XYZ file of C-alpha atoms in Angstrom:
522
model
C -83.153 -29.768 -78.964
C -85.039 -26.831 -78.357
C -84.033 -26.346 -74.803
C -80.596 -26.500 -75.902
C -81.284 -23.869 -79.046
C -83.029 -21.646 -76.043
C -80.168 -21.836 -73.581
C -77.544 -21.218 -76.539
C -79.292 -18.226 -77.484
C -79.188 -16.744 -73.884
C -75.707 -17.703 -73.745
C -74.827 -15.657 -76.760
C -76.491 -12.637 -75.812
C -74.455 -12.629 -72.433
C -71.572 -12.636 -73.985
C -72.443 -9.978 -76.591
C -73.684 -7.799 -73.721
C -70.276 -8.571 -71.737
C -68.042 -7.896 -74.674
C -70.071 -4.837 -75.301
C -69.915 -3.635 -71.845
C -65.969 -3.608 -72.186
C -65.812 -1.880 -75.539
C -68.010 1.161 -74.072
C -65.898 0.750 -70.379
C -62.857 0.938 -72.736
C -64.309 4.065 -74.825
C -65.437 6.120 -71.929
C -62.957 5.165 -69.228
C -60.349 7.268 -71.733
C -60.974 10.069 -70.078
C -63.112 9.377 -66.624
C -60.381 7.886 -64.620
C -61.230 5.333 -61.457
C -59.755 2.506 -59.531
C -60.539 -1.112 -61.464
C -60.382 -2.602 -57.685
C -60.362 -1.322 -54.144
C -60.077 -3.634 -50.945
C -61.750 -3.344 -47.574
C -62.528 -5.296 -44.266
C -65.770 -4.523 -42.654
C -65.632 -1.236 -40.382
C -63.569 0.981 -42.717
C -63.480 3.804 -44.616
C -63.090 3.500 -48.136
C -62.773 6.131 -50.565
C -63.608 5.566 -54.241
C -62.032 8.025 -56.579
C -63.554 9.980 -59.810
C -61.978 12.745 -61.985
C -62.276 13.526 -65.653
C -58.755 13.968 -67.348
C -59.635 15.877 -70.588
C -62.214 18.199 -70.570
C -61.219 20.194 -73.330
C -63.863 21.328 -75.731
C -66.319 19.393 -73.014
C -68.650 21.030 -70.774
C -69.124 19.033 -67.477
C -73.100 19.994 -66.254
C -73.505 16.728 -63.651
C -71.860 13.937 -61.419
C -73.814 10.853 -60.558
C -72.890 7.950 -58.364
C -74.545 4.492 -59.393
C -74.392 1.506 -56.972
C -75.067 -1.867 -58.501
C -75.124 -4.379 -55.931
C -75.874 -6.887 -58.475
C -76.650 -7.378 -62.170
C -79.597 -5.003 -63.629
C -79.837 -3.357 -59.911
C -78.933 0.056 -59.747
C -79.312 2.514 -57.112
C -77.900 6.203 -57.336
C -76.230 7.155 -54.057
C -74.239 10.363 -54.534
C -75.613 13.494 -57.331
C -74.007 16.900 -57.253
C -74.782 19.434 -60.081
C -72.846 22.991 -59.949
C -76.235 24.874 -59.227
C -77.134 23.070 -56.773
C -76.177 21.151 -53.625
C -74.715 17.861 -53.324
C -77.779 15.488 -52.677
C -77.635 11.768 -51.315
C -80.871 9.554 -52.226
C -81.991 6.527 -50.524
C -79.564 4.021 -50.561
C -78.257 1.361 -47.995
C -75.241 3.369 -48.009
C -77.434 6.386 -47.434
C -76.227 8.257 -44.180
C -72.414 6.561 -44.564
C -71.364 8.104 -48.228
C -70.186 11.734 -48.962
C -69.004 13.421 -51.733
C -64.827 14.518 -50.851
C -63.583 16.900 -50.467
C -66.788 19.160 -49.774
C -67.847 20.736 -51.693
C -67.485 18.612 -54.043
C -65.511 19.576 -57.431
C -66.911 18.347 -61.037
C -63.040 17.693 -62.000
C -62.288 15.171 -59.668
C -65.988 14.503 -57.909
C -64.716 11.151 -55.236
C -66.658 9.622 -52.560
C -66.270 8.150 -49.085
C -68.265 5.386 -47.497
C -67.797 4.953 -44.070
C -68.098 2.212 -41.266
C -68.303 -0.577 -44.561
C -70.328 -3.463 -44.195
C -70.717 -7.019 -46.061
C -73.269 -6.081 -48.086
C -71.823 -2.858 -49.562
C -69.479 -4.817 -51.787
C -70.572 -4.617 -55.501
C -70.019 -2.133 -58.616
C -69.587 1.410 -58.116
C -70.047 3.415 -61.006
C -68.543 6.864 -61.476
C -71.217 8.417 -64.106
C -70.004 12.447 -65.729
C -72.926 14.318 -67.652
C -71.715 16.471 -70.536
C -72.163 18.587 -72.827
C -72.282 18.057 -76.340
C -70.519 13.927 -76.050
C -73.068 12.786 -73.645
C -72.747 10.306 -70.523
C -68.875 9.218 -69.707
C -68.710 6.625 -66.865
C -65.995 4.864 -64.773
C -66.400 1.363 -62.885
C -64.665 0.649 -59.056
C -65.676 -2.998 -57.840
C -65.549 -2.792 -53.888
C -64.564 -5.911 -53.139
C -65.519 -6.718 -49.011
C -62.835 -8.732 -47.622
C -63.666 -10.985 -44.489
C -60.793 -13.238 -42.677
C -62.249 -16.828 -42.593
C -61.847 -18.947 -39.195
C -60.627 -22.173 -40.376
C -60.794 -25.666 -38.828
C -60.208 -29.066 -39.616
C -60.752 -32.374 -37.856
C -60.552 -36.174 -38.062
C -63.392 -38.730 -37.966
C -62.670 -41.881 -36.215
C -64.427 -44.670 -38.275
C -64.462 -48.548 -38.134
C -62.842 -50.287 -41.063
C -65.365 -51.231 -43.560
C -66.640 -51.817 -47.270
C -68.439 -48.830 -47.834
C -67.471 -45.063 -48.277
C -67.490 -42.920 -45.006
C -66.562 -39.363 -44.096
C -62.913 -39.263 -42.198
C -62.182 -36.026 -42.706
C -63.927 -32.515 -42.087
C -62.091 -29.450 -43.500
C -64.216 -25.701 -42.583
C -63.392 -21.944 -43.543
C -66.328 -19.897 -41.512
C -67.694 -16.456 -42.581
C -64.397 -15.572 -45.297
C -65.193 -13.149 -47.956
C -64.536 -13.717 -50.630
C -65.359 -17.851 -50.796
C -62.094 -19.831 -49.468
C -60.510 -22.222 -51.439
C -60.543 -25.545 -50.173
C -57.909 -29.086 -50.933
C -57.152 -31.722 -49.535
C -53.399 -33.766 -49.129
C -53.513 -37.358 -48.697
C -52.127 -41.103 -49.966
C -55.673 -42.310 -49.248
C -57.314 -43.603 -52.111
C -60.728 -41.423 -51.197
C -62.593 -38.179 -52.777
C -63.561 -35.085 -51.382
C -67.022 -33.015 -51.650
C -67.470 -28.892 -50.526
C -70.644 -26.830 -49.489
C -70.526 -23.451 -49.440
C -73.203 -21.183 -47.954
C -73.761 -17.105 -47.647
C -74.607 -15.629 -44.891
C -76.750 -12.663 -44.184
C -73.596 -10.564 -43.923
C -72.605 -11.660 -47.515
C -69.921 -13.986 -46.166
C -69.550 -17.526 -47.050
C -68.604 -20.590 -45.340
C -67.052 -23.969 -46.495
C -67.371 -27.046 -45.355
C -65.484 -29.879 -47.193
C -65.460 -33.366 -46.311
C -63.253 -36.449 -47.064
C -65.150 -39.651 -47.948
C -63.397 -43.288 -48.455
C -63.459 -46.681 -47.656
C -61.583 -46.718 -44.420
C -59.407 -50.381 -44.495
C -56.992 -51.603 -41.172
C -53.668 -50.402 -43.496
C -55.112 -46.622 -43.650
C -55.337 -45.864 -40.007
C -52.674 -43.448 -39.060
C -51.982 -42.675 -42.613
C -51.217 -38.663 -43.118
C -54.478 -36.230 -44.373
C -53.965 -32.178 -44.579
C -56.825 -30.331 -45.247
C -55.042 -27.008 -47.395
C -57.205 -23.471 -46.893
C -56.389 -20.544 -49.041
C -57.653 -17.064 -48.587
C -56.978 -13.704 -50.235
C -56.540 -12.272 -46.416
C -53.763 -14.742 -45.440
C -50.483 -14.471 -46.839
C -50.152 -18.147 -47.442
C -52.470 -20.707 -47.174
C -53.386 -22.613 -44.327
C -52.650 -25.924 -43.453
C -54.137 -29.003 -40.925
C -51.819 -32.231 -40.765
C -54.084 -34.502 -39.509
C -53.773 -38.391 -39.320
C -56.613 -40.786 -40.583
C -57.926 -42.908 -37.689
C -59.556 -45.944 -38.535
C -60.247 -49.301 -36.183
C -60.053 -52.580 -36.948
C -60.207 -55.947 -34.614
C -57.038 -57.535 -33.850
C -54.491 -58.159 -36.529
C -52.566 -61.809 -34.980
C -49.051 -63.576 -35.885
C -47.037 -65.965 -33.371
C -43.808 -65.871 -34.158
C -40.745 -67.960 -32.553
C -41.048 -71.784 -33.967
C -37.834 -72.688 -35.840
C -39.703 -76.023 -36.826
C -36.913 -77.368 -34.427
C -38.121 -78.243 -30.774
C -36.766 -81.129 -30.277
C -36.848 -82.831 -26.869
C -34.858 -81.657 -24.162
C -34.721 -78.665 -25.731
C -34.919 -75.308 -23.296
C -36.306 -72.001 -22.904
C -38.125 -71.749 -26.589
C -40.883 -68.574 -26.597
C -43.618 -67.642 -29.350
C -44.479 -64.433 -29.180
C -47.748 -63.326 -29.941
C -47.924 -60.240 -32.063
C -51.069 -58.014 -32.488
C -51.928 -55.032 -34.405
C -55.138 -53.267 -33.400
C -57.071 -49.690 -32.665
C -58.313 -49.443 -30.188
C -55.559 -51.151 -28.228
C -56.225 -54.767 -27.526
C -57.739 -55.713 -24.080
C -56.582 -59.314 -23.486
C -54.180 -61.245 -24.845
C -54.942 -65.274 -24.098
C -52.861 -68.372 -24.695
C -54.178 -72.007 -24.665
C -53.942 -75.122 -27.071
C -56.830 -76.320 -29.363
C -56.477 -80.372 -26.939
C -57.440 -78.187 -23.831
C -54.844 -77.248 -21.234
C -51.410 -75.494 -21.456
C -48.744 -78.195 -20.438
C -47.056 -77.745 -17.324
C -43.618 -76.657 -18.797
C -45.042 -73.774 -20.231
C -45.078 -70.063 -18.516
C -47.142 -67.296 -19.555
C -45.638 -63.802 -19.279
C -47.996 -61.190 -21.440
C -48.007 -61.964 -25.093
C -44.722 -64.685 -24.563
C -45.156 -68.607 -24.063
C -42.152 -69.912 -22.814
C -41.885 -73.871 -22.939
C -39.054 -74.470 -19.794
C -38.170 -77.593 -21.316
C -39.651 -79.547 -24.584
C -41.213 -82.553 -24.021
C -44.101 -84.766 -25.396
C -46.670 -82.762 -24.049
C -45.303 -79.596 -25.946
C -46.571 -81.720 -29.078
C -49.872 -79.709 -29.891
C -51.245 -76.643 -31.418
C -50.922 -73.535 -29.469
C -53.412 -70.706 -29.752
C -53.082 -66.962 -29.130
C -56.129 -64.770 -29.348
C -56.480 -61.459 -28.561
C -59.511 -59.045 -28.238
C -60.064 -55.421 -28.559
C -63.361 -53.225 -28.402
C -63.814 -54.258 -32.166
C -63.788 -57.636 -32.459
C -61.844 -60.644 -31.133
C -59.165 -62.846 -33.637
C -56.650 -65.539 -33.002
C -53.371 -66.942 -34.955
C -52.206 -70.915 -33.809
C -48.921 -72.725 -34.407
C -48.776 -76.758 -34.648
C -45.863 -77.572 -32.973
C -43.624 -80.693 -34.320
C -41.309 -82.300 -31.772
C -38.566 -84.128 -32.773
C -35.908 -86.415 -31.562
C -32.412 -84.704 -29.791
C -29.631 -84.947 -32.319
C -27.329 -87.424 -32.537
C -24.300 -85.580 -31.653
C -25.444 -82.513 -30.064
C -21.628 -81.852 -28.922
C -19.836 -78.721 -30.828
C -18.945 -79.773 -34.210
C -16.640 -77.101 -34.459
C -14.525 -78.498 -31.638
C -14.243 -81.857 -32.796
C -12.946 -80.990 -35.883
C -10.556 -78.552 -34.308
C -9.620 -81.928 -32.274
C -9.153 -83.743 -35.045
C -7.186 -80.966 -37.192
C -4.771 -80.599 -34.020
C -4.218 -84.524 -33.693
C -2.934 -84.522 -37.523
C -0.667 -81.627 -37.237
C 0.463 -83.102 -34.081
C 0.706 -86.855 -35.662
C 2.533 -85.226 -38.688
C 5.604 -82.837 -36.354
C 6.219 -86.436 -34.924
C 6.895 -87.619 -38.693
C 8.876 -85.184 -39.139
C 11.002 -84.902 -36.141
C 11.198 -88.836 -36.644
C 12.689 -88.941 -40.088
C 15.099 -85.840 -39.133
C 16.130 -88.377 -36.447
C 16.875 -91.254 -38.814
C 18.328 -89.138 -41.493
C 20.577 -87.816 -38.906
C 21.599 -91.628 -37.461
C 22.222 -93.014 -41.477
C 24.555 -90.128 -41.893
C 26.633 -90.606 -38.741
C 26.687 -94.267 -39.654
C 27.960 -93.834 -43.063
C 30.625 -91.516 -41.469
C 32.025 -94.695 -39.446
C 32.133 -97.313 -41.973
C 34.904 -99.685 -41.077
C 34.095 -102.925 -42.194
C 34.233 -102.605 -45.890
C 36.802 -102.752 -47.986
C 37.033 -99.485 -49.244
C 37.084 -98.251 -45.554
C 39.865 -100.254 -44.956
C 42.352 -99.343 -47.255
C 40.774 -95.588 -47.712
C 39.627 -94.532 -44.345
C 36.241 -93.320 -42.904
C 35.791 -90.876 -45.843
C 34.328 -87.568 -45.279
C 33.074 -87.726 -41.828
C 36.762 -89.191 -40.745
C 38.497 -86.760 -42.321
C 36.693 -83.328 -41.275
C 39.446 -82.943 -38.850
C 42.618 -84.556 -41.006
C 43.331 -87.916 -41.162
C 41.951 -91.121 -39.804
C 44.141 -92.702 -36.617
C 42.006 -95.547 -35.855
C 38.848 -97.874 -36.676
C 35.552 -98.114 -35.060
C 34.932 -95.090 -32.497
C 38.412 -94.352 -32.002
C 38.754 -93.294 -35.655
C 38.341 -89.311 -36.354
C 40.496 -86.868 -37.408
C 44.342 -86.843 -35.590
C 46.568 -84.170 -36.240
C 49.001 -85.051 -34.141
C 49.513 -88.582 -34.710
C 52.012 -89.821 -36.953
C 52.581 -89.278 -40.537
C 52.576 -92.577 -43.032
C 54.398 -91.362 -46.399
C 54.347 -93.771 -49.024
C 56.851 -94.130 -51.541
C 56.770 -96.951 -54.527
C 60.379 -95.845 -56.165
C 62.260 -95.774 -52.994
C 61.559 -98.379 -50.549
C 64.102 -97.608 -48.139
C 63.452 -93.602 -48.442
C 60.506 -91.625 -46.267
C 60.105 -88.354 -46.941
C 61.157 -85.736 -44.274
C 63.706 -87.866 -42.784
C 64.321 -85.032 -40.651
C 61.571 -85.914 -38.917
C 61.390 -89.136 -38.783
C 61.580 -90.878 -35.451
C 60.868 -94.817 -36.462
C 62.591 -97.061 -39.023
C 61.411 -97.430 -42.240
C 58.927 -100.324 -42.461
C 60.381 -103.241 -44.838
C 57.031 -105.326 -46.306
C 59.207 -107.146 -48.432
C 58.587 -106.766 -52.438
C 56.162 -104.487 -51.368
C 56.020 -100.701 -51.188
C 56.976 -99.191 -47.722
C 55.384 -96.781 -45.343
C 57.274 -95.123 -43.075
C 55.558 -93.395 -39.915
C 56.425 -89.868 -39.002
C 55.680 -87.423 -36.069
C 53.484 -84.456 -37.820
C 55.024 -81.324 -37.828
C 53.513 -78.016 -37.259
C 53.448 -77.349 -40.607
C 51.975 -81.045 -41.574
C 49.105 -79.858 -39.098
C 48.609 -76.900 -41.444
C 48.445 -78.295 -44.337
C 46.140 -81.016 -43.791
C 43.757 -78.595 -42.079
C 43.878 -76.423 -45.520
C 43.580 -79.974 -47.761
C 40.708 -80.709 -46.192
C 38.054 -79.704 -48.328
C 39.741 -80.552 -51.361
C 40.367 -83.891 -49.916
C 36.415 -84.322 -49.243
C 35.635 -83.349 -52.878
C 38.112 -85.047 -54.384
C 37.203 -88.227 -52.213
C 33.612 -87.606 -53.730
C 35.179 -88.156 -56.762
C 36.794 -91.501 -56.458
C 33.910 -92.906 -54.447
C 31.936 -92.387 -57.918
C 35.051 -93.995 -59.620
C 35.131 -96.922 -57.335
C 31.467 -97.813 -58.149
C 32.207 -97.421 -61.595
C 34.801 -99.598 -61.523
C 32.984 -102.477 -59.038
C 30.223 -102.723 -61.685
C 32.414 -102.546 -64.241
C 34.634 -105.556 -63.453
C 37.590 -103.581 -62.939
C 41.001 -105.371 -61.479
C 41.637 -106.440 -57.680
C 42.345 -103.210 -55.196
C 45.516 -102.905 -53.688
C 45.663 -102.804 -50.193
C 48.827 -102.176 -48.053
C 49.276 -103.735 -44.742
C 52.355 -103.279 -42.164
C 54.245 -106.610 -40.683
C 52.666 -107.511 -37.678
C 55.943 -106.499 -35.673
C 55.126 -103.190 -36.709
C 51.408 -102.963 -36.261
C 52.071 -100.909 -32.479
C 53.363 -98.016 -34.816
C 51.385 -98.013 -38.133
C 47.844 -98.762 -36.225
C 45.298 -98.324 -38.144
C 46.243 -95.615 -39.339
C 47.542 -96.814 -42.698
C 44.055 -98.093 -43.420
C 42.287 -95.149 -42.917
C 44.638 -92.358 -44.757
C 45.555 -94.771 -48.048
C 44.281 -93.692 -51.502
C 44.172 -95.663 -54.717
C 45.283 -93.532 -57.770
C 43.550 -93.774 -61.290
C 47.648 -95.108 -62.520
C 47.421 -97.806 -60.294
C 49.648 -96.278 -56.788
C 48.296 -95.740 -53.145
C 49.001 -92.516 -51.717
C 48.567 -91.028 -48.294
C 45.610 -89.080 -47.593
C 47.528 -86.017 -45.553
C 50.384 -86.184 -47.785
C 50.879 -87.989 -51.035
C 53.932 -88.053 -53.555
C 54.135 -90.586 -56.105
C-alpha cells in the first residue's frame, strides 16, 4: 500500500509540474515567438528562430540559449548581451552554433547549428532577460530524423506443438523509433525490441511466434513498417513456410473391380515440404501381382483378376518423415449382362413401333377389303331387286351382277310404269318392245340419251343419300315384321335385253311401287 501511496504521489507531482510548465510556456510564449517543432536529418543546418514581438514599455538587457538534452539537464550554448560580445560556452554543440545574423540583434536574436548530429536532438530554449517583467522564454524541440533500413524475413520451421519464431520483421538505426505490425491469418502473436544506439538512433526487431501446423505452410505474413521519413509505410509479403512429413490419399477405387475388368489406376496423392523423395507401391500379402504396372505415383491393374484381391499400399517419404495410405480392394463377379442396356431397350422400343405400323397397315388393309365387298353384294335380296347400292352406283346405274356390275351410262334405260302397262316413257327413244309380265307391271328398256347420261351423273349423290335412307328403312322394316318385298323379274324370252339390269336399278317406295334408280315416275 505504501509503495503504491509513494508512486501516486510522484505521479501527481509530474503532472502538476507538466501542467505548470504549459501555463508559464503559454504566459511567456505571448510575446517571445519560436518554432513548436523543427525537422532535420543528420549533416544539416538547422536554424532555430527567436524574436520578441512586443517590447513596448519592456527593456530587453540579455539573450540566452538553453539546451536541454533531457529532463533537469541544461546547458547554455549561445549568450549575447548589447555591451558585450556574443559568447558561446561549452557545449556539445560548441564550435557548430552561432548567433544569425551577426551581430546578433536582441529583437529577433536566432541561431544556427551546423553539420547536426543524433545526439543534438532535444529542447531548445529561447530565454529574453528584461527589464522590469523578468525572464520571457520560448521552447523549439529539434527533433533528429534518421531513415530506418528495413528488412523482413521468413523462418522455415518443422510443424510442431509448441510456439516458434516464423517470422523476423527489422527497422535499423530510424530516428525517431519505427512502428512495427504485422498482417497475417495465422493464429500466432508478435513480440518487438527496440534498442538505441550511440548515435541516438533506434532499431526494431519484431518477431512472429506460433505453433507452426502442416495447413499453415504457405499461408500469407506481411510484416508493415512505418516511419515519419517515408511517405507511406513499408511493406514485406512474405509466405509462412512450415514442413511436415507426407500428407497420403489413394484415390481411384469405385468399389467396382470386378473381374475382367481393364485398365483401373489408384493414384497416390501426397502433400509434403520438403518435396517427397520416393513414392513406393506394394501390398500388405507381399508382392505386386503381375497385372499391375507402376508408372510414378499410378498403379495400373491391366486386367482384374483374383490376384488383384488384396490391400494395396502407397507410402511416400520426404526429409521429414515417412507415411503411407492403403486401399482393400473387393473383387467381384462380371455382371450379368454387361451388353449396353441402352441399346436393348432401343431394340426393343423399335420392334414395338415396328410390330404396331404392321397393325396398322393390316387393319387399313381389311377395312379397305370389307368395304369393297359390301360394294358388290349380289346375293341378297335387297341387292337383287335394288342393285349394288352405293359402290354400284358411283358411276349411274347398275348393268350387271357379280364383277360385271358398276356403273353403265350407256346401257339401256328400264322405265317402270304401274298405270300404263303398255306405255314406256320416251317412246321416242325406245328401240325394244314393251315387256308384257302379264298382271304385272312392265319395264320397258331404252337406249340412254345424252341427256339421260346427264342426269344420272347429277342424281348421283342424291341417289347415294337417299339410298342411305331406305337401307335404314329396310332394317326397320325386316325387324319389324313388315310385308313381303316386291321384286320384278322380266320373262325369260326377254332376259337378253333386261339383263340384270332391272335388278340392280329397282327401288321400293314407302307407298308400296318400284321405281327405277336413273329415272323413276310413279
Amino acid at each position: 500500500m505504501r509503495r503504491d501511496a509513494r508512486k501516486f504521489c510522484e505521479c501527481s507531482k509530474m503532472l502538476l509540474w507538466l501542467v505548470s510548465s504549459i501555463l508559464i510556456q503559454q504566459a511567456w510564449g505571448q510575446r517571445v515567438k519560436v518554432e513548436p517543432e523543427v525537422l532535420s536529418y543528420p549533416g544539416q543546418t538547422v536554424n532555430l528562430r527567436c524574436a520578441f514581438t512586443d517590447a513596448t514599455g519592456i527593456q530587453l538587457t540579455m539573450i540566452t540559449w538553453i539546451y536541454e538534452p533531457k529532463e533537469g539537464e541544461r546547458e547554455n550554448i549561445a549568450v549575447f548581451h548589447p555591451n558585450f560580445e556574443p559568447n558561446y560556452p561549452n557545449s556539445p554543440v560548441k564550435g557548430r552554433v552561432s548567433f544569425t545574423p551577426s551581430p546578433p540583434n536582441l529583437n529577433s536574436p536566432s541561431i544556427q547549428i551546423t553539420d547536426v548530429r543524433m545526439s543534438d536532438e532535444g529542447k531548445y530554449i529561447c530565454e529574453y532577460a528584461t527589464y522590469p517583467s523578468g525572464n520571457e522564454q520560448g521552447i523549439t524541440y529539434l527533433v533528429m530524423l534518421a531513415k530506418p533500413q528495413n528488412s523482413a524475413s521468413i523462418v522455415t520451421v518443422e510443424a510442431g506443438t509448441s510456439p516458434v519464431v516464423v517470422a523476423h520483421c527489422d527497422s535499423v538505426n530510424g530516428r525517431p523509433a519505427s512502428q512495427v505490425k504485422w498482417v497475417t491469418t495465422a493464429n500466432g502473436n508478435d513480440t518487438t525490441v527496440s534498442k538505441i544506439s550511440a548515435d541516438n538512433t533506434v532499431t526494431i526487431n519484431s518477431e512472429y511466434h506460433m505453433i507452426p501446423k502442416p495447413e499453415d505452410n504457405g499461408k500469407d505474413i506481411s510484416c508493415v513498417v512505418a516511419h515519419r521519413t517515408l511517405d507511406k509505410p513499408d511493406s514485406f509479403p512474405l509466405k509462412l513456410a512450415v514442413q511436415y512429413a507426407p500428407r497420403v490419399t489413394i484415390v481411384g477405387y469405385d468399389n467396382n473391380w470386378y473381374l475382367g475388368r481393364t485398365n483401373v489406376v489408384l493414384t497416390c496423392q501426397a502433400t509434403a515440404n520438403p518435396v517427397p523423395l520416393s513414392v513406393d507401391w506394394k501390398t500388405m500379402s507381399g508382392e505386386l501381382p503381375d497385372t499391375v504396372v507402376i508408372t510414378g505415383n499410378e498403379l495400373k491393374v491391366l486386367k482384374v483378376d483374383e490376384a488383384v484381391n488384396t490391400t494395396f499400399v502407397c507410402e511416400v517419404r520426404n526429409r521429414i518423415g515417412t507415411s503411407k495410405d492403403q486401399v482393400t480392394v473387393l473383387v467381384r463377379e462380371p455382371p450379368a449382362n454387361p451388353s449396353n442396356a441402352g441399346v436393348v431397350a432401343g431394340a426393343v422400343i423399335g420392334s414395338l413401333l415396328a410390330l404396331l405400323l404392321v397393325a396398322a397397315l393390316i387393319a387399313v388393309l381389311v377395312t379397305r377389303s370389307r368395304r369393297q365387298q359390301q360394294g358388290y353384294r349380289a346375293n341378297d335380296m335387297k341387292t337383287r331387286i335394288f342393285g349394288g347400292g352405293k359402290k354400284a352406283s358411283k358411276n349411274g346405274t347398275s348393268g350387271g351382277t357379280g364383277n360385271t356390275g358398276g356403273g353403265n351410262n350407256n346401257g339401256p334405260i328400264y322405265v317402270y310404269n304401274e298405270s300404263s302397262p303398255h306405255q314406256a316413257l320416251g317412246d321416242k327413244n325406245n328401240h325394244h318392245q314393251p315387256l308384257t309380265m302379264g298382271g304385272r307391271p312392265e319395264v320397258i328398256a331404252t337406249t340412254p340419251t345424252a341427256q339421260d347420261i346427264l342426269l344420272s351423273n347429277e342424281l348421283d349423290d342424291a341417289e347415294r343419300k337417299k339410298f342411305d335412307e331406305l337401307e335404314e328403312e329396310e332394317r326397320y322394316d325386316h325387324f319389324s315384321g313388315g310385308g313381303p318385298i316386291l321384286q320384278l323379274r322380266p320373262t325369260h324370252d326377254q332376259d337378253d335385253i333386261v339383263g340384270d339390269y332391272l335388278d340392280d336399278d329397282m327401288e321400293s317406295q314407302n307407298d308400296g311401287s318400284v321405281i327405277s334408280r336413273t329415272a323413276v315416275y310413279v
